[in-house]
Amino acid sequence: MSEHYSLRQLNLLVREAIETELPDEYWVEAELSECRENSGHCYMELIEKDERTNTPIARASAKCWRQTWQMAKPYFERTTGQQLRAGMKVLLKVYAQFHEAYGFSWIVSDIDPTYTLGDMARKRQEIIRQLKEEGVFDLQRELRIPTFAKRIAVISAQNAAGYGDFCRQLEDNDYGFRFEVTLFPAIMQGEQVESSIIAALNAIYEATVPDGSPSGPYDCVVIIRGGGATADLSGFDTLALAENVAQFPLPVITGIGHDRDESILDMVANTKVKTPTAAAALLIDNLRQVLDRINSAQQHLTTVISTRLSTLNVQLSSLQALIPTLALRTIGDQRHRIEMQENRLPVAIERRLTNQKHLLENLSLKLQGFDPKLLLSRGYSITLHNGRAVRDPKQLKVGDEIETKVEHGTIRSVVKS
């Protein structure tokens, strides 16, 4: 039988070959397809994708032992503001290791956070560029926080310390303002941040615009985060979340509690603040400014009315002083008018009587012209039947007695034909 090896012997040969041929450490660029901690160690799955098709063309496992991971992890998170997670591009310093019982793995001895920062910055710039090309990057800043913004829709983790701080700040304000806060719970760290916040925004939208009308139960939306890991903010730097916030019909205020460079969510929001309590202070200050304007307007109105009343009092006093003089002047004018009318009255009466007398004389002359005696003296006669003048022979019949008046008497006749 030819020479043969046990599996362990064969693996030892592989181990020896790798240690001989690959004795150095190497910097490798890769994308994390998996990253998990266990017993203080970090276990990674590395992947490389084809730039054109985005399909995997290489895979490998990597491990970062506890003594290295305890130093590399906090340094990476402080520098990048992010936790190592799936989908992140990293630059790792590794050396090859083959264990006869556990197989091959790359052992991570260092992690360069600046490489990841550069990749994150590139992705952020690409998202910002796309938002601007779509014309939605500045849409939120065209909205105004309502003057009396008191009905607040809050997106936050339900038991987060930041949400409690936000509510207490609103309740304990120095002005006695009363706010109506409605919580829409969401996951605020980890891989589900994007989908969870978008779901909360959709719920607010459905409650705010049930029939396509802009009126609704909320004045603005506040997205707050507090009490979580400051390094886990990657969920706020996604295109889908930015598009949803940028195009939301209500003003969106962000207070997601971090001091590093603003997230893309902050960039597209109507107003950004650092912390949940700062978001509450912003809403309180908004109402305080309204109260100041109301008080200022009230003071101005009081001053204007007071000045107007003073002016009117002065005018009234002046009129009161003029009343006796004006009354005497008016009485004198009226007395003079009466005297003038008294002087004109006899002349007017006399003229009226003369006119009426002349009119009567003219009427009398006209009446004389219609006197029947005058007509009879001119040779005319008048025939009467039963005391009425006969104007038409048809008024008479045979046997009727008639009277004919002439200038010097009356003739009685009987109609024969």
Tab-separated table of N, CA and C in Angstrom, residues 159-290:
chain	number	residue	atom	x	y	z
A	159	ASN	N	-38.714	53.195	25.729
A	159	ASN	CA	-38.147	53.288	27.075
A	159	ASN	C	-36.819	54.028	27.100
A	160	ALA	N	-36.516	54.757	26.046
A	160	ALA	CA	-35.234	55.463	25.976
A	160	ALA	C	-35.187	56.601	26.991
A	161	ALA	N	-34.020	56.785	27.586
A	161	ALA	CA	-33.846	57.882	28.542
A	161	ALA	C	-34.067	59.230	27.871
A	162	GLY	N	-33.655	59.328	26.609
A	162	GLY	CA	-33.829	60.597	25.895
A	162	GLY	C	-35.287	60.984	25.739
A	163	TYR	N	-36.153	60.012	25.493
A	163	TYR	CA	-37.588	60.305	25.363
A	163	TYR	C	-38.154	60.793	26.690
A	164	GLY	N	-37.747	60.158	27.790
A	164	GLY	CA	-38.187	60.624	29.104
A	164	GLY	C	-37.713	62.032	29.391
A	165	ASP	N	-36.456	62.326	29.053
A	165	ASP	CA	-35.924	63.682	29.257
A	165	ASP	C	-36.698	64.697	28.428
A	166	PHE	N	-37.021	64.323	27.205
A	166	PHE	CA	-37.778	65.214	26.306
A	166	PHE	C	-39.139	65.560	26.915
A	167	CYS	N	-39.855	64.536	27.373
A	167	CYS	CA	-41.197	64.763	27.939
A	167	CYS	C	-41.131	65.603	29.208
A	168	ARG	N	-40.164	65.301	30.088
A	168	ARG	CA	-40.040	66.083	31.330
A	168	ARG	C	-39.707	67.541	31.046
A	169	GLN	N	-38.866	67.760	30.053
A	169	GLN	CA	-38.511	69.134	29.694
A	169	GLN	C	-39.735	69.916	29.238
A	170	LEU	N	-40.586	69.273	28.446
A	170	LEU	CA	-41.804	69.946	27.981
A	170	LEU	C	-42.772	70.194	29.131
A	171	GLU	N	-42.918	69.204	30.018
A	171	GLU	CA	-43.898	69.324	31.099
A	171	GLU	C	-43.483	70.365	32.137
A	172	ASP	N	-42.179	70.500	32.380
A	172	ASP	CA	-41.705	71.372	33.458
A	172	ASP	C	-41.239	72.730	32.959
A	173	ASN	N	-41.764	73.177	31.821
A	173	ASN	CA	-41.312	74.474	31.286
A	173	ASN	C	-41.764	75.617	32.197
A	174	ASP	N	-41.020	76.706	32.162
A	174	ASP	CA	-41.243	77.835	33.079
A	174	ASP	C	-42.454	78.689	32.729
A	175	TYR	N	-43.079	78.428	31.602
A	175	TYR	CA	-44.157	79.307	31.141
A	175	TYR	C	-45.544	78.685	31.298
A	176	GLY	N	-45.580	77.427	31.734
A	176	GLY	CA	-46.877	76.765	31.893
A	176	GLY	C	-47.493	76.313	30.580
A	177	PHE	N	-46.688	76.224	29.517
A	177	PHE	CA	-47.212	75.742	28.228
A	177	PHE	C	-47.590	74.266	28.349
A	178	ARG	N	-48.630	73.885	27.662
A	178	ARG	CA	-49.073	72.497	27.664
A	178	ARG	C	-48.933	71.900	26.269
A	179	PHE	N	-48.168	70.832	26.175
A	179	PHE	CA	-47.930	70.163	24.899
A	179	PHE	C	-48.657	68.814	24.869
A	180	GLU	N	-49.084	68.419	23.687
A	180	GLU	CA	-49.702	67.109	23.480
A	180	GLU	C	-48.700	66.238	22.716
A	181	VAL	N	-48.125	65.256	23.411
A	181	VAL	CA	-47.066	64.420	22.837
A	181	VAL	C	-47.614	63.026	22.555
A	182	THR	N	-47.417	62.562	21.317
A	182	THR	CA	-47.804	61.200	20.939
A	182	THR	C	-46.556	60.462	20.473
A	183	LEU	N	-46.272	59.319	21.109
A	183	LEU	CA	-45.079	58.544	20.771
A	183	LEU	C	-45.384	57.531	19.679
A	184	PHE	N	-44.501	57.480	18.681
A	184	PHE	CA	-44.526	56.435	17.653
A	184	PHE	C	-43.228	55.646	17.841
A	185	PRO	N	-43.293	54.507	18.533
A	185	PRO	CA	-42.079	53.768	18.899
A	185	PRO	C	-41.299	53.317	17.667
A	186	ALA	N	-39.970	53.346	17.803
A	186	ALA	CA	-39.099	52.899	16.707
A	186	ALA	C	-37.794	52.399	17.297
A	187	ILE	N	-37.108	51.562	16.529
A	187	ILE	CA	-35.774	51.091	16.912
A	187	ILE	C	-34.777	52.157	16.492
A	188	MET	N	-33.950	52.613	17.441
A	188	MET	CA	-33.088	53.757	17.177
A	188	MET	C	-31.605	53.393	17.111
A	189	GLN	N	-31.266	52.105	17.082
A	189	GLN	CA	-29.887	51.705	16.827
A	189	GLN	C	-29.892	50.301	16.249
A	190	GLY	N	-28.846	50.020	15.479
A	190	GLY	CA	-28.770	48.723	14.842
A	190	GLY	C	-29.232	48.771	13.402
A	191	GLU	N	-29.344	47.607	12.801
A	191	GLU	CA	-29.645	47.507	11.382
A	191	GLU	C	-31.089	47.853	11.046
A	192	GLN	N	-31.993	47.875	12.033
A	192	GLN	CA	-33.405	48.122	11.752
A	192	GLN	C	-33.816	49.586	11.904
A	193	VAL	N	-32.851	50.456	12.137
A	193	VAL	CA	-33.169	51.882	12.325
A	193	VAL	C	-33.949	52.432	11.135
A	194	GLU	N	-33.418	52.230	9.941
A	194	GLU	CA	-34.031	52.799	8.732
A	194	GLU	C	-35.478	52.347	8.570
A	195	SER	N	-35.721	51.046	8.558
A	195	SER	CA	-37.069	50.532	8.310
A	195	SER	C	-38.023	50.907	9.440
A	196	SER	N	-37.524	50.943	10.667
A	196	SER	CA	-38.385	51.239	11.811
A	196	SER	C	-38.837	52.702	11.806
A	197	ILE	N	-37.914	53.616	11.537
A	197	ILE	CA	-38.276	55.041	11.504
A	197	ILE	C	-39.197	55.323	10.320
A	198	ILE	N	-38.938	54.710	9.174
A	198	ILE	CA	-39.814	54.908	8.007
A	198	ILE	C	-41.223	54.418	8.321
A	199	ALA	N	-41.337	53.287	9.024
A	199	ALA	CA	-42.658	52.777	9.403
A	199	ALA	C	-43.373	53.763	10.333
A	200	ALA	N	-42.638	54.368	11.267
A	200	ALA	CA	-43.231	55.358	12.172
A	200	ALA	C	-43.685	56.595	11.406
A	201	LEU	N	-42.873	57.043	10.441
A	201	LEU	CA	-43.267	58.195	9.613
A	201	LEU	C	-44.544	57.887	8.829
A	202	ASN	N	-44.640	56.688	8.304
A	202	ASN	CA	-45.848	56.301	7.570
A	202	ASN	C	-47.075	56.323	8.484
A	203	ALA	N	-46.915	55.862	9.721
A	203	ALA	CA	-48.034	55.881	10.668
A	203	ALA	C	-48.464	57.307	10.985
A	204	ILE	N	-47.494	58.207	11.143
A	204	ILE	CA	-47.818	59.625	11.401
A	204	ILE	C	-48.519	60.228	10.190
A	205	TYR	N	-48.024	59.900	9.004
A	205	TYR	CA	-48.621	60.446	7.778
A	205	TYR	C	-50.077	59.997	7.643
A	206	GLU	N	-50.327	58.730	7.912
A	206	GLU	CA	-51.694	58.222	7.786
A	206	GLU	C	-52.626	58.901	8.780
A	207	ALA	N	-52.124	59.226	9.960
A	207	ALA	CA	-52.947	59.925	10.948
A	207	ALA	C	-53.090	61.404	10.625
A	208	THR	N	-52.073	61.960	9.963
A	208	THR	CA	-52.072	63.403	9.682
A	208	THR	C	-52.850	63.737	8.429
A	209	VAL	N	-52.755	62.919	7.401
A	209	VAL	CA	-53.387	63.216	6.117
A	209	VAL	C	-54.299	62.049	5.726
A	210	PRO	N	-55.364	61.796	6.493
A	210	PRO	CA	-56.210	60.638	6.186
A	210	PRO	C	-56.963	60.752	4.874
A	211	ASP	N	-57.303	61.969	4.480
A	211	ASP	CA	-58.100	62.165	3.263
A	211	ASP	C	-57.369	63.028	2.242
A	212	GLY	N	-56.059	63.096	2.360
A	212	GLY	CA	-55.315	63.954	1.434
A	212	GLY	C	-55.331	65.407	1.840
A	213	SER	N	-55.898	65.695	3.010
A	213	SER	CA	-55.964	67.075	3.486
A	213	SER	C	-54.752	67.375	4.346
A	214	PRO	N	-54.176	68.607	4.251
A	214	PRO	CA	-52.995	68.928	5.046
A	214	PRO	C	-53.297	69.104	6.523
A	215	SER	N	-54.564	69.213	6.898
A	215	SER	CA	-54.896	69.380	8.306
A	215	SER	C	-54.815	68.035	8.998
A	216	GLY	N	-54.460	68.028	10.276
A	216	GLY	CA	-54.346	66.775	10.992
A	216	GLY	C	-54.049	67.016	12.448
A	217	PRO	N	-53.792	65.938	13.202
A	217	PRO	CA	-53.641	66.078	14.654
A	217	PRO	C	-52.266	66.526	15.113
A	218	TYR	N	-51.276	66.653	14.212
A	218	TYR	CA	-49.918	66.979	14.644
A	218	TYR	C	-49.402	68.226	13.931
A	219	ASP	N	-48.569	68.986	14.675
A	219	ASP	CA	-47.979	70.203	14.114
A	219	ASP	C	-46.574	69.952	13.569
A	220	CYS	N	-45.865	69.004	14.148
A	220	CYS	CA	-44.509	68.701	13.683
A	220	CYS	C	-44.107	67.319	14.192
A	221	VAL	N	-42.970	66.831	13.681
A	221	VAL	CA	-42.432	65.524	14.068
A	221	VAL	C	-41.068	65.740	14.694
A	222	VAL	N	-40.820	65.033	15.812
A	222	VAL	CA	-39.518	65.100	16.472
A	222	VAL	C	-38.918	63.693	16.487
A	223	ILE	N	-37.723	63.551	15.926
A	223	ILE	CA	-37.008	62.270	15.947
A	223	ILE	C	-35.872	62.401	16.952
A	224	ILE	N	-35.957	61.658	18.054
A	224	ILE	CA	-34.962	61.799	19.118
A	224	ILE	C	-34.378	60.448	19.479
A	225	ARG	N	-33.164	60.515	19.982
A	225	ARG	CA	-32.453	59.307	20.369
A	225	ARG	C	-31.569	59.655	21.552
A	226	GLY	N	-31.623	58.869	22.593
A	226	GLY	CA	-30.790	59.123	23.762
A	226	GLY	C	-30.604	57.842	24.542
A	227	GLY	N	-29.471	57.704	25.153
A	227	GLY	CA	-29.227	56.544	25.979
A	227	GLY	C	-28.645	55.365	25.238
A	228	GLY	N	-28.481	55.457	23.923
A	228	GLY	CA	-27.921	54.349	23.141
A	228	GLY	C	-26.442	54.529	22.924
A	229	ALA	N	-25.859	53.616	22.190
A	229	ALA	CA	-24.425	53.694	21.892
A	229	ALA	C	-24.172	54.836	20.923
A	230	THR	N	-23.282	55.722	21.296
A	230	THR	CA	-23.014	56.889	20.447
A	230	THR	C	-22.349	56.503	19.145
A	231	ALA	N	-21.763	55.312	19.106
A	231	ALA	CA	-21.059	54.916	17.886
A	231	ALA	C	-21.978	54.332	16.836
A	232	ASP	N	-23.197	53.956	17.233
A	232	ASP	CA	-24.074	53.248	16.298
A	232	ASP	C	-25.066	54.211	15.663
A	233	LEU	N	-24.590	54.982	14.696
A	233	LEU	CA	-25.427	56.004	14.051
A	233	LEU	C	-25.550	55.779	12.555
A	234	SER	N	-25.111	54.637	12.076
A	234	SER	CA	-25.120	54.396	10.636
A	234	SER	C	-26.529	54.380	10.069
A	235	GLY	N	-27.512	53.982	10.873
A	235	GLY	CA	-28.888	53.914	10.371
A	235	GLY	C	-29.459	55.253	9.979
A	236	PHE	N	-28.842	56.347	10.438
A	236	PHE	CA	-29.335	57.688	10.116
A	236	PHE	C	-28.663	58.261	8.873
A	237	ASP	N	-27.826	57.465	8.215
A	237	ASP	CA	-27.110	57.918	7.018
A	237	ASP	C	-27.518	57.107	5.793
A	238	THR	N	-28.825	56.858	5.641
A	238	THR	CA	-29.276	56.044	4.505
A	238	THR	C	-30.129	56.871	3.550
A	239	LEU	N	-30.088	56.500	2.285
A	239	LEU	CA	-30.820	57.228	1.258
A	239	LEU	C	-32.330	57.134	1.470
A	240	ALA	N	-32.836	55.940	1.747
A	240	ALA	CA	-34.289	55.758	1.877
A	240	ALA	C	-34.848	56.589	3.024
A	241	LEU	N	-34.165	56.594	4.173
A	241	LEU	CA	-34.645	57.374	5.316
A	241	LEU	C	-34.586	58.864	5.001
A	242	ALA	N	-33.504	59.308	4.378
A	242	ALA	CA	-33.372	60.730	4.034
A	242	ALA	C	-34.478	61.165	3.076
A	243	GLU	N	-34.794	60.339	2.086
A	243	GLU	CA	-35.859	60.680	1.135
A	243	GLU	C	-37.202	60.796	1.835
A	244	ASN	N	-37.494	59.884	2.754
A	244	ASN	CA	-38.766	59.924	3.473
A	244	ASN	C	-38.881	61.181	4.339
A	245	VAL	N	-37.826	61.515	5.051
A	245	VAL	CA	-37.854	62.702	5.912
A	245	VAL	C	-37.916	63.976	5.072
A	246	ALA	N	-37.099	64.039	4.012
A	246	ALA	CA	-37.043	65.254	3.180
A	246	ALA	C	-38.393	65.590	2.576
A	247	GLN	N	-39.174	64.572	2.220
A	247	GLN	CA	-40.443	64.804	1.543
A	247	GLN	C	-41.647	64.721	2.487
A	248	PHE	N	-41.400	64.663	3.786
A	248	PHE	CA	-42.518	64.565	4.730
A	248	PHE	C	-43.251	65.904	4.787
A	249	PRO	N	-44.599	65.905	4.868
A	249	PRO	CA	-45.360	67.163	4.793
A	249	PRO	C	-45.324	68.014	6.058
A	250	LEU	N	-44.860	67.454	7.185
A	250	LEU	CA	-44.752	68.224	8.426
A	250	LEU	C	-43.281	68.538	8.707
A	251	PRO	N	-42.991	69.663	9.389
A	251	PRO	CA	-41.603	69.947	9.757
A	251	PRO	C	-41.044	68.842	10.656
A	252	VAL	N	-39.818	68.419	10.380
A	252	VAL	CA	-39.171	67.359	11.156
A	252	VAL	C	-37.991	67.963	11.913
A	253	ILE	N	-37.979	67.736	13.237
A	253	ILE	CA	-36.888	68.191	14.108
A	253	ILE	C	-36.112	66.964	14.559
A	254	THR	N	-34.779	67.002	14.438
A	254	THR	CA	-33.968	65.870	14.867
A	254	THR	C	-33.152	66.241	16.099
A	255	GLY	N	-33.069	65.296	17.020
A	255	GLY	CA	-32.210	65.429	18.192
A	255	GLY	C	-31.727	64.034	18.549
A	256	ILE	N	-30.765	63.536	17.784
A	256	ILE	CA	-30.380	62.134	17.932
A	256	ILE	C	-29.107	61.956	18.756
A	257	GLY	N	-28.692	63.018	19.454
A	257	GLY	CA	-27.726	62.879	20.527
A	257	GLY	C	-26.329	62.477	20.148
A	258	HIS	N	-25.659	63.265	19.340
A	258	HIS	CA	-24.252	62.986	19.052
A	258	HIS	C	-23.557	64.291	18.723
A	259	ASP	N	-22.234	64.313	18.952
A	259	ASP	CA	-21.460	65.538	18.768
A	259	ASP	C	-20.550	65.502	17.554
A	260	ARG	N	-20.536	64.393	16.839
A	260	ARG	CA	-19.679	64.331	15.657
A	260	ARG	C	-20.364	65.055	14.495
A	261	ASP	N	-19.803	64.895	13.306
A	261	ASP	CA	-20.406	65.531	12.129
A	261	ASP	C	-21.866	65.139	12.002
A	262	GLU	N	-22.681	66.059	11.532
A	262	GLU	CA	-24.111	65.790	11.421
A	262	GLU	C	-24.385	64.633	10.470
A	263	SER	N	-25.448	63.900	10.786
A	263	SER	CA	-25.865	62.793	9.928
A	263	SER	C	-26.629	63.346	8.729
A	264	ILE	N	-26.843	62.499	7.740
A	264	ILE	CA	-27.639	62.907	6.581
A	264	ILE	C	-29.065	63.217	7.014
A	265	LEU	N	-29.573	62.489	8.002
A	265	LEU	CA	-30.905	62.773	8.535
A	265	LEU	C	-30.970	64.204	9.062
A	266	ASP	N	-29.908	64.634	9.792
A	266	ASP	CA	-29.854	66.019	10.274
A	266	ASP	C	-29.847	67.010	9.114
A	267	MET	N	-29.124	66.657	8.048
A	267	MET	CA	-28.978	67.579	6.918
A	267	MET	C	-30.304	67.868	6.223
A	268	VAL	N	-31.161	66.853	6.110
A	268	VAL	CA	-32.404	67.045	5.357
A	268	VAL	C	-33.564	67.468	6.249
A	269	ALA	N	-33.372	67.435	7.582
A	269	ALA	CA	-34.457	67.806	8.495
A	269	ALA	C	-34.719	69.304	8.429
A	270	ASN	N	-35.892	69.696	8.896
A	270	ASN	CA	-36.226	71.123	8.974
A	270	ASN	C	-35.307	71.836	9.957
A	271	THR	N	-35.123	71.231	11.130
A	271	THR	CA	-34.281	71.812	12.177
A	271	THR	C	-33.552	70.684	12.887
A	272	LYS	N	-32.267	70.876	13.159
A	272	LYS	CA	-31.501	69.864	13.885
A	272	LYS	C	-30.993	70.458	15.188
A	273	VAL	N	-31.033	69.649	16.243
A	273	VAL	CA	-30.422	69.996	17.521
A	273	VAL	C	-29.622	68.782	17.971
A	274	LYS	N	-28.831	68.935	19.022
A	274	LYS	CA	-27.924	67.863	19.426
A	274	LYS	C	-28.615	66.780	20.243
A	275	THR	N	-29.531	67.181	21.141
A	275	THR	CA	-30.067	66.226	22.107
A	275	THR	C	-31.588	66.310	22.173
A	276	PRO	N	-32.239	65.308	22.776
A	276	PRO	CA	-33.690	65.371	22.972
A	276	PRO	C	-34.121	66.575	23.803
A	277	THR	N	-33.370	66.899	24.856
A	277	THR	CA	-33.748	68.061	25.670
A	277	THR	C	-33.618	69.358	24.879
A	278	ALA	N	-32.649	69.412	23.964
A	278	ALA	CA	-32.525	70.600	23.111
A	278	ALA	C	-33.721	70.711	22.177
A	279	ALA	N	-34.253	69.572	21.713
A	279	ALA	CA	-35.457	69.595	20.868
A	279	ALA	C	-36.643	70.126	21.657
A	280	ALA	N	-36.770	69.691	22.928
A	280	ALA	CA	-37.852	70.205	23.775
A	280	ALA	C	-37.681	71.702	24.011
A	281	ALA	N	-36.445	72.126	24.262
A	281	ALA	CA	-36.185	73.562	24.473
A	281	ALA	C	-36.545	74.377	23.241
A	282	LEU	N	-36.301	73.824	22.057
A	282	LEU	CA	-36.643	74.515	20.812
A	282	LEU	C	-38.152	74.747	20.720
A	283	LEU	N	-38.939	73.727	21.043
A	283	LEU	CA	-40.405	73.855	20.979
A	283	LEU	C	-40.900	74.834	22.028
A	284	ILE	N	-40.326	74.789	23.220
A	284	ILE	CA	-40.720	75.741	24.271
A	284	ILE	C	-40.385	77.161	23.836
A	285	ASP	N	-39.186	77.335	23.279
A	285	ASP	CA	-38.767	78.671	22.842
A	285	ASP	C	-39.650	79.186	21.709
A	286	ASN	N	-40.112	78.272	20.850
A	286	ASN	CA	-41.018	78.684	19.765
A	286	ASN	C	-42.292	79.311	20.338
A	287	LEU	N	-42.879	78.668	21.363
A	287	LEU	CA	-44.082	79.232	21.992
A	287	LEU	C	-43.752	80.486	22.799
A	288	ARG	N	-42.545	80.514	23.397
A	288	ARG	CA	-42.165	81.710	24.151
A	288	ARG	C	-42.094	82.927	23.235
A	289	GLN	N	-41.529	82.738	22.047
A	289	GLN	CA	-41.468	83.843	21.095
A	289	GLN	C	-42.868	84.308	20.702
A	290	VAL	N	-43.785	83.338	20.544
A	290	VAL	CA	-45.174	83.697	20.240
A	290	VAL	C	-45.763	84.515	21.384
